[in-house]
Tab-separated table of C-alpha atoms in Angstrom:
chain	number	residue	atom	x	y	z
S	1	GLN	CA	-22.255	61.429	66.198
S	2	VAL	CA	-23.189	58.643	64.007
S	3	GLN	CA	-24.216	58.803	60.386
S	4	LEU	CA	-26.303	56.011	58.929
S	5	VAL	CA	-26.659	55.480	55.233
S	6	GLU	CA	-29.082	52.863	53.724
S	7	SER	CA	-28.853	51.146	50.328
S	8	GLY	CA	-30.444	48.371	48.613
S	9	GLY	CA	-34.053	49.383	48.068
S	10	GLY	CA	-35.887	49.130	44.804
S	11	SER	CA	-38.882	47.606	42.949
S	12	VAL	CA	-39.685	43.970	43.040
S	13	GLN	CA	-42.583	41.706	42.258
S	14	ALA	CA	-44.523	39.853	44.949
S	15	GLY	CA	-42.754	36.876	46.141
S	16	GLY	CA	-39.382	38.399	45.281
S	17	SER	CA	-36.375	39.223	47.568
S	18	LEU	CA	-34.277	42.368	48.388
S	19	ARG	CA	-31.318	42.896	50.703
S	20	LEU	CA	-31.116	46.303	52.487
S	21	SER	CA	-27.796	47.398	53.839
S	22	CYS	CA	-27.063	50.263	56.345
S	23	ALA	CA	-23.426	51.529	56.816
S	24	ALA	CA	-22.558	53.222	60.097
S	25	SER	CA	-19.844	55.695	60.575
S	26	GLY	CA	-18.693	58.196	63.185
S	27	ASP	CA	-16.374	58.441	66.127
S	28	THR	CA	-15.363	55.450	67.827
S	29	TYR	CA	-17.020	56.202	71.186
S	30	SER	CA	-20.414	56.928	69.570
S	31	ILE	CA	-20.326	53.769	67.482
S	32	TYR	CA	-19.389	51.647	70.312
S	33	SER	CA	-22.145	53.171	72.653
S	34	ILE	CA	-24.849	51.875	70.308
S	35	TYR	CA	-26.905	49.223	72.040
S	36	CYS	CA	-29.523	48.318	69.229
S	37	MET	CA	-29.807	48.752	65.440
S	38	THR	CA	-33.194	48.502	63.912
S	39	TRP	CA	-34.949	48.638	60.709
S	40	PHE	CA	-38.144	50.632	60.783
S	41	ARG	CA	-40.552	51.232	57.839
S	42	GLN	CA	-43.215	53.789	57.012
S	43	ALA	CA	-45.874	53.350	54.405
S	44	PRO	CA	-47.801	56.379	53.001
S	45	GLY	CA	-50.424	57.600	55.574
S	46	LYS	CA	-49.121	55.196	58.314
S	47	GLY	CA	-46.926	55.597	61.255
S	48	ARG	CA	-43.383	54.223	61.594
S	49	GLU	CA	-43.259	50.678	62.721
S	50	ARG	CA	-40.321	48.454	63.871
S	51	VAL	CA	-39.438	45.745	61.337
S	52	ALA	CA	-36.452	44.171	62.982
S	53	THR	CA	-33.921	44.791	65.710
S	54	ILE	CA	-30.556	43.493	66.650
S	55	GLU	CA	-28.822	43.917	69.978
S	56	THR	CA	-25.167	44.777	69.134
S	57	ALA	CA	-23.845	43.151	72.235
S	58	ASP	CA	-25.064	39.636	71.803
S	59	GLY	CA	-26.760	39.550	68.453
S	60	SER	CA	-30.351	38.990	69.881
S	61	THR	CA	-32.890	39.645	67.388
S	62	TYR	CA	-36.631	40.749	67.422
S	63	TYR	CA	-39.086	41.031	64.526
S	64	ALA	CA	-42.449	42.448	63.889
S	65	ASP	CA	-44.998	39.583	63.534
S	66	SER	CA	-45.809	40.607	59.955
S	67	VAL	CA	-42.211	39.734	58.879
S	68	ASN	CA	-41.276	37.101	61.208
S	69	GLY	CA	-39.977	34.081	59.145
S	70	ARG	CA	-39.510	36.069	56.026
S	71	PHE	CA	-36.936	38.789	57.022
S	72	THR	CA	-33.642	38.418	58.674
S	73	ILE	CA	-31.626	41.146	60.245
S	74	SER	CA	-27.972	40.694	60.614
S	75	GLN	CA	-24.705	42.836	61.381
S	76	ASP	CA	-21.193	42.781	60.094
S	77	ASN	CA	-18.107	44.126	61.713
S	78	ALA	CA	-19.841	44.712	65.116
S	79	VAL	CA	-22.099	47.797	64.593
S	80	THR	CA	-20.793	49.245	61.372
S	81	THR	CA	-22.805	47.363	58.767
S	82	LEU	CA	-26.521	46.287	59.107
S	83	HIS	CA	-28.441	44.048	56.694
S	84	LEU	CA	-31.975	43.161	56.126
S	85	GLN	CA	-32.628	40.110	53.924
S	86	MET	CA	-36.325	40.189	52.807
S	87	ASN	CA	-37.828	37.287	51.185
S	88	SER	CA	-41.321	36.403	50.069
S	89	LEU	CA	-42.283	40.109	49.610
S	90	ASN	CA	-45.714	41.182	49.301
S	91	PRO	CA	-47.388	44.465	48.515
S	92	GLU	CA	-48.032	45.259	52.189
S	93	ASP	CA	-44.125	45.457	52.577
S	94	THR	CA	-44.081	48.624	50.459
S	95	ALA	CA	-42.800	51.374	52.540
S	96	MET	CA	-39.697	53.693	53.017
S	97	TYR	CA	-37.288	51.552	55.147
S	98	TYR	CA	-35.118	53.430	57.620
S	99	CYS	CA	-32.070	52.287	59.637
S	100	ALA	CA	-31.833	53.546	63.084
S	101	ALA	CA	-29.383	53.234	66.081
S	102	SER	CA	-29.977	53.583	69.758
S	103	THR	CA	-27.566	54.249	72.511
S	104	LYS	CA	-30.423	54.163	75.144
S	105	GLY	CA	-31.066	50.358	75.238
S	106	PHE	CA	-34.551	48.765	75.804
S	107	CYS	CA	-34.049	47.083	72.423
S	108	ARG	CA	-36.922	44.836	72.666
S	109	THR	CA	-39.359	47.553	72.774
S	110	GLY	CA	-38.920	48.932	69.352
S	111	LEU	CA	-39.892	52.525	70.429
S	112	THR	CA	-38.915	55.132	67.889
S	113	SER	CA	-38.418	57.715	70.648
S	114	LEU	CA	-35.244	55.434	71.959
S	115	TYR	CA	-33.492	55.975	68.611
S	116	ASN	CA	-30.902	58.719	68.528
S	117	TYR	CA	-29.725	58.256	65.006
S	118	TRP	CA	-31.500	57.820	61.764
S	119	GLY	CA	-30.645	57.243	58.078
S	120	GLN	CA	-32.437	59.026	55.326
S	121	GLY	CA	-34.400	55.924	54.163
S	122	THR	CA	-34.559	53.696	51.103
S	123	GLN	CA	-37.754	52.831	49.244
S	124	VAL	CA	-39.036	49.400	48.816
S	125	THR	CA	-41.887	48.850	46.437
S	126	VAL	CA	-43.573	45.395	45.889
S	127	SER	CA	-45.985	45.001	42.992
S	128	SER	CA	-48.678	42.343	42.698
């Protein structure tokens, strides 16, 4: 089993920046079975969408078009710490942000059904 705990959310004005972090813990086998780690977000009344993914094996990254060039996903210490640097935030980025991990692969797809482990989420609010 893997536990994911997010931190770093908050309120910021448009144009500002935030850095989210996700700490992963659990048994060694489960941790090193993770193929992808992803940040998803869900705004009120909308579905959960993939923001950014990183493949743990080689660091390949994938971004939603809406955040490409503004957000950067990174990982420390192999899979144990995940970050999302968010710059040039706008009100459309307001959402609950979730960290998720997948042992199933197919990282490029961003399908929520492929993710076994989820954090509780951290709220990001951007005011105009």
